[in-house]
PDB file of C-alpha atoms in Angstrom:
ATOM      1  CA  MET A   1      -7.482  10.174 -16.647  1.00  0.00           C
ATOM      2  CA  ARG A   2      -9.822  13.165 -16.298  1.00  0.00           C
ATOM      3  CA  VAL A   3      -8.383  16.342 -17.816  1.00  0.00           C
ATOM      4  CA  ILE A   4      -9.523  19.857 -18.634  1.00  0.00           C
ATOM      5  CA  VAL A   5      -8.144  22.311 -21.176  1.00  0.00           C
ATOM      6  CA  VAL A   6      -8.254  26.114 -20.985  1.00  0.00           C
ATOM      7  CA  ASP A   7      -7.557  28.361 -23.976  1.00  0.00           C
ATOM      8  CA  ASP A   8      -9.091  31.660 -25.081  1.00  0.00           C
ATOM      9  CA  GLU A   9      -9.216  30.485 -28.720  1.00  0.00           C
ATOM     10  CA  GLU A  10     -11.979  28.101 -29.768  1.00  0.00           C
ATOM     11  CA  LEU A  11      -9.882  26.682 -32.598  1.00  0.00           C
ATOM     12  CA  ALA A  12      -7.170  25.767 -30.101  1.00  0.00           C
ATOM     13  CA  LEU A  13      -9.732  23.962 -27.930  1.00  0.00           C
ATOM     14  CA  GLN A  14     -11.055  22.101 -30.967  1.00  0.00           C
ATOM     15  CA  GLN A  15      -7.554  21.023 -31.966  1.00  0.00           C
ATOM     16  CA  PHE A  16      -6.814  19.722 -28.476  1.00  0.00           C
ATOM     17  CA  ARG A  17     -10.058  17.743 -28.362  1.00  0.00           C
ATOM     18  CA  MET A  18      -9.394  16.324 -31.821  1.00  0.00           C
ATOM     19  CA  GLU A  19      -5.905  15.160 -30.857  1.00  0.00           C
ATOM     20  CA  ALA A  20      -6.631  14.008 -27.285  1.00  0.00           C
ATOM     21  CA  GLU A  21     -10.081  12.393 -27.404  1.00  0.00           C
ATOM     22  CA  PRO A  22      -8.941   9.295 -29.361  1.00  0.00           C
ATOM     23  CA  LEU A  23      -6.190   8.541 -26.839  1.00  0.00           C
ATOM     24  CA  PRO A  24      -6.947   5.549 -24.581  1.00  0.00           C
ATOM     25  CA  GLY A  25      -7.541   6.350 -20.933  1.00  0.00           C
ATOM     26  CA  VAL A  26      -8.109  10.069 -21.536  1.00  0.00           C
ATOM     27  CA  GLU A  27     -11.391  11.719 -20.584  1.00  0.00           C
ATOM     28  CA  ILE A  28     -11.762  15.394 -21.454  1.00  0.00           C
ATOM     29  CA  ALA A  29     -13.936  16.491 -18.551  1.00  0.00           C
ATOM     30  CA  GLY A  30     -14.226  20.067 -19.773  1.00  0.00           C
ATOM     31  CA  SER A  31     -12.854  22.705 -22.142  1.00  0.00           C
ATOM     32  CA  PHE A  32     -13.034  26.362 -21.217  1.00  0.00           C
ATOM     33  CA  MET A  33     -12.370  29.706 -22.829  1.00  0.00           C
ATOM     34  CA  GLN A  34     -12.882  31.550 -19.527  1.00  0.00           C
ATOM     35  CA  PRO A  35     -10.374  30.792 -16.719  1.00  0.00           C
ATOM     36  CA  GLU A  36     -12.973  31.631 -14.064  1.00  0.00           C
ATOM     37  CA  GLU A  37     -15.207  28.852 -15.365  1.00  0.00           C
ATOM     38  CA  ALA A  38     -12.340  26.375 -15.136  1.00  0.00           C
ATOM     39  CA  LEU A  39     -11.745  27.363 -11.507  1.00  0.00           C
ATOM     40  CA  GLU A  40     -15.397  26.869 -10.661  1.00  0.00           C
ATOM     41  CA  TYR A  41     -15.333  23.479 -12.332  1.00  0.00           C
ATOM     42  CA  ILE A  42     -12.370  22.047 -10.400  1.00  0.00           C
ATOM     43  CA  GLU A  43     -13.898  23.281  -7.136  1.00  0.00           C
ATOM     44  CA  GLU A  44     -16.813  20.909  -7.680  1.00  0.00           C
ATOM     45  CA  HIS A  45     -15.370  18.094  -9.812  1.00  0.00           C
ATOM     46  CA  THR A  46     -12.458  15.687  -9.663  1.00  0.00           C
ATOM     47  CA  VAL A  47      -9.801  16.533 -12.249  1.00  0.00           C
ATOM     48  CA  GLU A  48      -6.366  14.956 -12.465  1.00  0.00           C
ATOM     49  CA  ALA A  49      -4.659  17.184 -15.042  1.00  0.00           C
ATOM     50  CA  ALA A  50      -5.142  20.639 -16.583  1.00  0.00           C
ATOM     51  CA  PHE A  51      -3.761  21.823 -19.936  1.00  0.00           C
ATOM     52  CA  LEU A  52      -3.484  25.606 -19.825  1.00  0.00           C
ATOM     53  CA  ASP A  53      -2.728  28.222 -22.443  1.00  0.00           C
ATOM     54  CA  ILE A  54      -0.498  30.908 -20.936  1.00  0.00           C
ATOM     55  CA  GLU A  55      -1.224  34.091 -22.892  1.00  0.00           C
ATOM     56  CA  MET A  56      -4.900  34.847 -22.263  1.00  0.00           C
ATOM     57  CA  PRO A  57      -6.648  38.187 -21.649  1.00  0.00           C
ATOM     58  CA  GLY A  58      -7.593  38.986 -18.076  1.00  0.00           C
ATOM     59  CA  MET A  59      -6.324  36.072 -16.019  1.00  0.00           C
ATOM     60  CA  ASN A  60      -3.380  34.481 -17.821  1.00  0.00           C
ATOM     61  CA  GLY A  61      -2.337  30.851 -17.514  1.00  0.00           C
ATOM     62  CA  ILE A  62       0.329  31.515 -14.870  1.00  0.00           C
ATOM     63  CA  GLU A  63      -2.191  33.220 -12.586  1.00  0.00           C
ATOM     64  CA  LEU A  64      -4.747  30.525 -13.276  1.00  0.00           C
ATOM     65  CA  ALA A  65      -2.266  27.811 -12.346  1.00  0.00           C
ATOM     66  CA  GLU A  66      -1.534  29.511  -9.014  1.00  0.00           C
ATOM     67  CA  LYS A  67      -5.245  29.603  -8.163  1.00  0.00           C
ATOM     68  CA  MET A  68      -5.722  26.000  -9.249  1.00  0.00           C
ATOM     69  CA  ARG A  69      -2.846  24.882  -7.025  1.00  0.00           C
ATOM     70  CA  LYS A  70      -4.636  26.364  -4.022  1.00  0.00           C
ATOM     71  CA  ILE A  71      -7.820  24.470  -4.846  1.00  0.00           C
ATOM     72  CA  SER A  72      -6.202  21.205  -5.893  1.00  0.00           C
ATOM     73  CA  PRO A  73      -2.533  20.909  -4.790  1.00  0.00           C
ATOM     74  CA  LYS A  74      -2.044  17.545  -6.506  1.00  0.00           C
ATOM     75  CA  LEU A  75      -3.434  18.673  -9.863  1.00  0.00           C
ATOM     76  CA  VAL A  76      -0.986  17.978 -12.688  1.00  0.00           C
ATOM     77  CA  ILE A  77      -0.506  21.222 -14.634  1.00  0.00           C
ATOM     78  CA  ILE A  78       0.699  21.304 -18.240  1.00  0.00           C
ATOM     79  CA  PHE A  79       1.206  24.606 -20.029  1.00  0.00           C
ATOM     80  CA  ILE A  80       0.565  24.761 -23.777  1.00  0.00           C
ATOM     81  CA  THR A  81       1.964  27.839 -25.464  1.00  0.00           C
ATOM     82  CA  GLY A  82       3.855  29.117 -28.447  1.00  0.00           C
ATOM     83  CA  TYR A  83       6.055  31.387 -26.314  1.00  0.00           C
ATOM     84  CA  GLU A  84       9.240  29.950 -24.851  1.00  0.00           C
ATOM     85  CA  GLN A  85       9.884  33.063 -22.757  1.00  0.00           C
ATOM     86  CA  TYR A  86       7.297  31.901 -20.240  1.00  0.00           C
ATOM     87  CA  THR A  87       9.363  28.885 -19.199  1.00  0.00           C
ATOM     88  CA  LEU A  88      10.737  30.474 -16.020  1.00  0.00           C
ATOM     89  CA  ASP A  89       7.284  31.654 -14.976  1.00  0.00           C
ATOM     90  CA  ALA A  90       6.006  28.120 -15.501  1.00  0.00           C
ATOM     91  CA  PHE A  91       8.712  26.726 -13.245  1.00  0.00           C
ATOM     92  CA  ARG A  92       7.948  29.375 -10.623  1.00  0.00           C
ATOM     93  CA  VAL A  93       4.421  28.053 -10.138  1.00  0.00           C
ATOM     94  CA  LYS A  94       5.820  24.508 -10.195  1.00  0.00           C
ATOM     95  CA  ALA A  95       4.176  23.486 -13.424  1.00  0.00           C
ATOM     96  CA  ASP A  96       4.685  19.798 -14.088  1.00  0.00           C
ATOM     97  CA  TYR A  97       5.151  19.936 -17.857  1.00  0.00           C
ATOM     98  CA  TYR A  98       5.481  22.466 -20.664  1.00  0.00           C
ATOM     99  CA  MET A  99       4.356  21.752 -24.237  1.00  0.00           C
ATOM    100  CA  LEU A 100       5.110  24.140 -27.096  1.00  0.00           C
ATOM    101  CA  LYS A 101       2.797  24.822 -30.012  1.00  0.00           C
ATOM    102  CA  PRO A 102       2.466  23.473 -32.591  1.00  0.00           C
ATOM    103  CA  TYR A 103       1.926  19.998 -31.135  1.00  0.00           C
ATOM    104  CA  ASP A 104       0.435  16.768 -32.413  1.00  0.00           C
ATOM    105  CA  ARG A 105      -1.182  13.634 -31.007  1.00  0.00           C
ATOM    106  CA  LYS A 106       2.170  12.037 -30.252  1.00  0.00           C
ATOM    107  CA  ASP A 107       3.199  15.017 -28.116  1.00  0.00           C
ATOM    108  CA  ILE A 108      -0.031  14.843 -26.127  1.00  0.00           C
ATOM    109  CA  MET A 109       0.279  11.083 -25.733  1.00  0.00           C
ATOM    110  CA  GLU A 110       3.779  11.402 -24.282  1.00  0.00           C
ATOM    111  CA  ILE A 111       2.732  14.190 -21.912  1.00  0.00           C
ATOM    112  CA  MET A 112      -0.371  12.260 -20.843  1.00  0.00           C
ATOM    113  CA  GLU A 113       1.684   9.194 -19.962  1.00  0.00           C
ATOM    114  CA  ARG A 114       3.980  11.316 -17.797  1.00  0.00           C
ATOM    115  CA  ALA A 115       0.992  13.061 -16.215  1.00  0.00           C
ATOM    116  CA  ARG A 116      -0.688   9.721 -15.534  1.00  0.00           C
ATOM    117  CA  LEU A 117       2.381   8.393 -13.750  1.00  0.00           C
ATOM    118  CA  LEU A 118       2.796  11.607 -11.762  1.00  0.00           C
ATOM    119  CA  SER A 119      -0.863  11.668 -10.731  1.00  0.00           C
ATOM    120  CA  LYS A 120      -0.689   8.035  -9.650  1.00  0.00           C
ATOM    121  CA  ARG A 121       2.423   8.696  -7.604  1.00  0.00           C
ATOM    122  CA  GLN A 122       0.881  11.723  -5.920  1.00  0.00           C
ATOM    123  CA  ARG A 123      -1.993   9.593  -4.674  1.00  0.00           C
ATOM    124  CA  LYS A 124       0.269   7.182  -2.787  1.00  0.00           C
ATOM    125  CA  ARG A 125      -0.114   7.377   0.971  1.00  0.00           C
ATOM    126  CA  VAL A 126       3.338   6.052   1.849  1.00  0.00           C
ATOM    127  CA  PHE A 127       6.598   7.936   1.471  1.00  0.00           C
ATOM    128  CA  PHE A 128      10.038   6.597   2.414  1.00  0.00           C
ATOM    129  CA  GLN A 129      12.661   9.239   3.160  1.00  0.00           C
ATOM    130  CA  THR A 130      16.189   7.936   2.685  1.00  0.00           C
ATOM    131  CA  PHE A 131      18.238  11.110   2.174  1.00  0.00           C
ATOM    132  CA  GLY A 132      19.702  11.984   5.539  1.00  0.00           C
ATOM    133  CA  ARG A 133      18.127   9.632   8.068  1.00  0.00           C
ATOM    134  CA  PHE A 134      15.541   7.008   7.215  1.00  0.00           C
ATOM    135  CA  ASP A 135      11.888   7.749   7.996  1.00  0.00           C
ATOM    136  CA  LEU A 136       8.461   6.494   7.017  1.00  0.00           C
ATOM    137  CA  PHE A 137       5.600   8.916   6.362  1.00  0.00           C
ATOM    138  CA  VAL A 138       1.952   7.972   5.964  1.00  0.00           C
ATOM    139  CA  ASP A 139      -0.363  10.708   4.692  1.00  0.00           C
ATOM    140  CA  GLY A 140       2.415  13.195   5.344  1.00  0.00           C
ATOM    141  CA  GLN A 141       2.847  12.239   9.011  1.00  0.00           C
ATOM    142  CA  ALA A 142       6.004  10.609  10.383  1.00  0.00           C
ATOM    143  CA  VAL A 143       5.460   7.132  11.832  1.00  0.00           C
ATOM    144  CA  HIS A 144       7.022   6.385  15.232  1.00  0.00           C
ATOM    145  CA  PHE A 145       8.844   3.079  15.711  1.00  0.00           C
ATOM    146  CA  SER A 146       9.285   1.672  19.206  1.00  0.00           C
ATOM    147  CA  ASN A 147      11.202  -1.268  17.729  1.00  0.00           C
ATOM    148  CA  VAL A 148      14.365   0.205  16.199  1.00  0.00           C
ATOM    149  CA  LYS A 149      15.418  -3.064  14.560  1.00  0.00           C
ATOM    150  CA  ALA A 150      12.042  -3.331  12.836  1.00  0.00           C
ATOM    151  CA  LYS A 151      12.578   0.155  11.420  1.00  0.00           C
ATOM    152  CA  GLU A 152      16.039  -0.841  10.219  1.00  0.00           C
ATOM    153  CA  LEU A 153      14.625  -3.988   8.616  1.00  0.00           C
ATOM    154  CA  LEU A 154      12.107  -1.850   6.738  1.00  0.00           C
ATOM    155  CA  ALA A 155      14.939   0.466   5.659  1.00  0.00           C
ATOM    156  CA  LEU A 156      16.890  -2.520   4.356  1.00  0.00           C
ATOM    157  CA  CYS A 157      13.860  -3.618   2.343  1.00  0.00           C
ATOM    158  CA  VAL A 158      13.528  -0.102   0.890  1.00  0.00           C
ATOM    159  CA  ASP A 159      17.210  -0.161  -0.039  1.00  0.00           C
ATOM    160  CA  ARG A 160      16.581  -3.403  -1.979  1.00  0.00           C
ATOM    161  CA  GLN A 161      13.945  -1.625  -4.120  1.00  0.00           C
ATOM    162  CA  GLY A 162      11.444  -4.468  -3.811  1.00  0.00           C
ATOM    163  CA  GLY A 163      13.959  -7.294  -3.857  1.00  0.00           C
ATOM    164  CA  SER A 164      13.763  -9.914  -1.130  1.00  0.00           C
ATOM    165  CA  VAL A 165      15.713  -9.586   2.096  1.00  0.00           C
ATOM    166  CA  THR A 166      16.376 -13.068   3.421  1.00  0.00           C
ATOM    167  CA  LEU A 167      16.469 -13.977   7.085  1.00  0.00           C
ATOM    168  CA  SER A 168      20.204 -14.679   6.899  1.00  0.00           C
ATOM    169  CA  GLU A 169      20.916 -11.334   5.188  1.00  0.00           C
ATOM    170  CA  ALA A 170      18.814  -9.453   7.743  1.00  0.00           C
ATOM    171  CA  VAL A 171      20.695 -11.118  10.602  1.00  0.00           C
ATOM    172  CA  ASP A 172      24.025 -10.317   8.950  1.00  0.00           C
ATOM    173  CA  LYS A 173      23.131  -6.618   8.555  1.00  0.00           C
ATOM    174  CA  LEU A 174      21.072  -5.936  11.694  1.00  0.00           C
ATOM    175  CA  TRP A 175      22.546  -8.320  14.259  1.00  0.00           C
ATOM    176  CA  GLU A 176      26.077  -8.656  12.966  1.00  0.00           C
ATOM    177  CA  ASP A 177      27.515  -9.275  16.449  1.00  0.00           C
ATOM    178  CA  ARG A 178      25.065 -12.065  17.260  1.00  0.00           C
ATOM    179  CA  ALA A 179      25.443 -15.761  16.555  1.00  0.00           C
ATOM    180  CA  TYR A 180      23.140 -17.126  13.876  1.00  0.00           C
ATOM    181  CA  ASP A 181      20.953 -19.189  16.197  1.00  0.00           C
ATOM    182  CA  ASP A 182      17.318 -19.600  17.172  1.00  0.00           C
ATOM    183  CA  ARG A 183      17.423 -16.541  19.434  1.00  0.00           C
ATOM    184  CA  VAL A 184      18.484 -14.167  16.697  1.00  0.00           C
ATOM    185  CA  LYS A 185      16.054 -15.773  14.261  1.00  0.00           C
ATOM    186  CA  ASN A 186      13.322 -15.031  16.765  1.00  0.00           C
ATOM    187  CA  LEU A 187      14.402 -11.374  16.887  1.00  0.00           C
ATOM    188  CA  TYR A 188      13.965 -11.226  13.114  1.00  0.00           C
ATOM    189  CA  ARG A 189      10.495 -12.776  13.344  1.00  0.00           C
ATOM    190  CA  LYS A 190       9.476 -10.300  16.037  1.00  0.00           C
ATOM    191  CA  ALA A 191      10.642  -7.417  13.846  1.00  0.00           C
ATOM    192  CA  VAL A 192       8.597  -8.739  10.923  1.00  0.00           C
ATOM    193  CA  MET A 193       5.509  -9.167  13.120  1.00  0.00           C
ATOM    194  CA  TYR A 194       5.961  -5.670  14.518  1.00  0.00           C
ATOM    195  CA  LEU A 195       6.165  -4.158  11.020  1.00  0.00           C
ATOM    196  CA  ARG A 196       3.076  -5.977   9.838  1.00  0.00           C
ATOM    197  CA  GLN A 197       1.094  -4.791  12.864  1.00  0.00           C
ATOM    198  CA  LEU A 198       2.364  -1.196  12.710  1.00  0.00           C
ATOM    199  CA  LEU A 199       1.620  -0.822   9.014  1.00  0.00           C
ATOM    200  CA  LYS A 200      -1.790  -2.411   9.477  1.00  0.00           C
ATOM    201  CA  GLU A 201      -2.611   0.130  12.191  1.00  0.00           C
ATOM    202  CA  HIS A 202      -1.895   2.880   9.653  1.00  0.00           C
ATOM    203  CA  GLY A 203      -3.890   1.157   6.908  1.00  0.00           C
ATOM    204  CA  VAL A 204      -0.904   0.591   4.612  1.00  0.00           C
ATOM    205  CA  GLU A 205      -0.108  -3.061   5.292  1.00  0.00           C
ATOM    206  CA  GLU A 206       0.032  -3.803   1.546  1.00  0.00           C
ATOM    207  CA  VAL A 207       3.397  -2.018   1.245  1.00  0.00           C
ATOM    208  CA  PHE A 208       5.238  -4.762   3.197  1.00  0.00           C
ATOM    209  CA  LYS A 209       5.371  -8.450   2.243  1.00  0.00           C
ATOM    210  CA  SER A 210       6.768 -11.351   4.220  1.00  0.00           C
ATOM    211  CA  SER A 211       7.058 -15.063   3.572  1.00  0.00           C
ATOM    212  CA  ARG A 212       8.943 -17.900   5.199  1.00  0.00           C
ATOM    213  CA  GLY A 213      12.496 -16.670   5.678  1.00  0.00           C
ATOM    214  CA  ALA A 214      12.240 -13.474   3.604  1.00  0.00           C
ATOM    215  CA  CYS A 215      10.537 -10.093   3.362  1.00  0.00           C
ATOM    216  CA  ASN A 216      10.302  -7.181   0.930  1.00  0.00           C
ATOM    217  CA  ILE A 217       8.380  -4.021   0.145  1.00  0.00           C
ATOM    218  CA  ASP A 218       6.118  -3.413  -2.831  1.00  0.00           C
ATOM    219  CA  PRO A 219       7.673  -0.298  -4.431  1.00  0.00           C
ATOM    220  CA  SER A 220       4.541   0.318  -6.494  1.00  0.00           C
ATOM    221  CA  LYS A 221       2.681   1.135  -3.261  1.00  0.00           C
ATOM    222  CA  ALA A 222       5.004   3.889  -2.072  1.00  0.00           C
ATOM    223  CA  ASP A 223       7.027   6.933  -3.039  1.00  0.00           C
ATOM    224  CA  CYS A 224      10.689   7.244  -2.127  1.00  0.00           C
ATOM    225  CA  ASP A 225      13.249   9.994  -2.682  1.00  0.00           C
ATOM    226  CA  TYR A 226      15.863   7.364  -3.575  1.00  0.00           C
ATOM    227  CA  TYR A 227      13.677   5.848  -6.286  1.00  0.00           C
ATOM    228  CA  GLN A 228      12.783   9.293  -7.624  1.00  0.00           C
ATOM    229  CA  LEU A 229      16.483  10.145  -7.920  1.00  0.00           C
ATOM    230  CA  LEU A 230      17.084   6.949  -9.899  1.00  0.00           C
ATOM    231  CA  GLU A 231      14.255   8.008 -12.225  1.00  0.00           C
ATOM    232  CA  GLY A 232      16.004  11.342 -12.831  1.00  0.00           C
ATOM    233  CA  GLU A 233      13.504  13.638 -11.119  1.00  0.00           C
ATOM    234  CA  PRO A 234      14.956  17.162 -10.661  1.00  0.00           C
ATOM    235  CA  GLU A 235      13.405  17.719  -7.217  1.00  0.00           C
ATOM    236  CA  ALA A 236      14.918  14.471  -5.932  1.00  0.00           C
ATOM    237  CA  MET A 237      18.301  15.581  -7.260  1.00  0.00           C
ATOM    238  CA  ARG A 238      17.970  18.879  -5.406  1.00  0.00           C
ATOM    239  CA  LEU A 239      17.101  17.115  -2.148  1.00  0.00           C
ATOM    240  CA  TRP A 240      20.007  14.715  -2.616  1.00  0.00           C
ATOM    241  CA  LYS A 241      22.489  17.566  -3.056  1.00  0.00           C
ATOM    242  CA  VAL A 242      21.176  19.265   0.080  1.00  0.00           C
ATOM    243  CA  ALA A 243      21.335  16.125   2.232  1.00  0.00           C
ATOM    244  CA  ASP A 244      24.460  14.565   0.698  1.00  0.00           C
ATOM    245  CA  SER A 245      23.806  11.435   2.772  1.00  0.00           C
ATOM    246  CA  TYR A 246      21.760   8.268   2.545  1.00  0.00           C
ATOM    247  CA  MET A 247      20.295   6.436   5.545  1.00  0.00           C
ATOM    248  CA  GLU A 248      23.234   7.786   7.481  1.00  0.00           C
ATOM    249  CA  GLU A 249      22.392   5.881  10.675  1.00  0.00           C
ATOM    250  CA  TYR A 250      22.996   2.490   9.021  1.00  0.00           C
ATOM    251  CA  SER A 251      26.526   1.351   8.150  1.00  0.00           C
ATOM    252  CA  TRP A 252      25.297  -1.141   5.557  1.00  0.00           C
ATOM    253  CA  ALA A 253      23.855   1.790   3.538  1.00  0.00           C
ATOM    254  CA  GLU A 254      27.340   3.102   2.698  1.00  0.00           C
ATOM    255  CA  GLU A 255      27.521   0.935  -0.433  1.00  0.00           C
ATOM    256  CA  THR A 256      24.345   2.464  -1.844  1.00  0.00           C
ATOM    257  CA  TYR A 257      25.557   5.929  -0.866  1.00  0.00           C
ATOM    258  CA  ALA A 258      28.775   5.365  -2.801  1.00  0.00           C
ATOM    259  CA  GLY A 259      26.772   4.302  -5.842  1.00  0.00           C
ATOM    260  CA  LEU A 260      24.618   7.421  -5.640  1.00  0.00           C
ATOM    261  CA  VAL A 261      27.660   9.667  -5.373  1.00  0.00           C
ATOM    262  CA  LYS A 262      29.058   8.066  -8.515  1.00  0.00           C
ATOM    263  CA  LEU A 263      25.702   8.263 -10.296  1.00  0.00           C
ATOM    264  CA  THR A 264      25.250  11.951  -9.535  1.00  0.00           C
ATOM    265  CA  GLY A 265      28.793  12.982 -10.382  1.00  0.00           C
ATOM    266  CA  GLY A 266      30.173  13.334  -6.843  1.00  0.00           C
ATOM    267  CA  ASP A 267      33.924  13.166  -6.300  1.00  0.00           C
ATOM    268  CA  LYS A 268      34.209  11.793  -2.785  1.00  0.00           C
ATOM    269  CA  ILE A 269      32.411   9.667  -0.239  1.00  0.00           C
ATOM    270  CA  LYS A 270      31.309  11.094   3.076  1.00  0.00           C
ATOM    271  CA  LYS A 271      32.817   9.431   6.132  1.00  0.00           C
TER     272      LYS A 271
END
């Protein structure tokens, strides 16, 4: 992971390099005492994370972070400071992490692992929205489904978090009023074929897997508000509280909704 560090004290830069350079998978692309030089660098080079001191003369770390966000919106920003009073300012510019001085190699290692996971997630092209109504986004754009049952099948796979959805389960959930015969099995197969073709057209076919009599998604290939909530991410919790619903167009999703209400401390189930 390519990182830069910005601090107006040379000793602080030396300490960071000493602690971070031995860590596997970490490449210190640059260390800067002047914030302007750091800005110029990320304009021309790929950087995945930036460790910023906050209290610096001239342009402080908060201001620097705001400018960096405009240049590289997906840059993971970690503030390093000895002053806890800057916490609210850090949150205001949507800093990803906050590390207090003094720190050691273990602290950096833990932050780097979180930053690595966050950076990897930010690079995913696929996002499944489950709070409210279900939708699929590729590169930030909503994908239109002309086959509504195919969309529901994909939603069911997302609900299973990568677990297999069998043909019989899909028929039971999506075609509950139909007899389990060759006709309904053919509807399932058409939905699977439609999904494979649609996702291929958008260049994200790897997110959906199908085999004889079953299908599933690969959760490592996509982001999802539901999964983020299960991981305890604050932004996902905020979105959940605003929506207070989960795939509301599908009756089979009520069980998962009830589990989420219980998980997040809710006291009643929406009807």
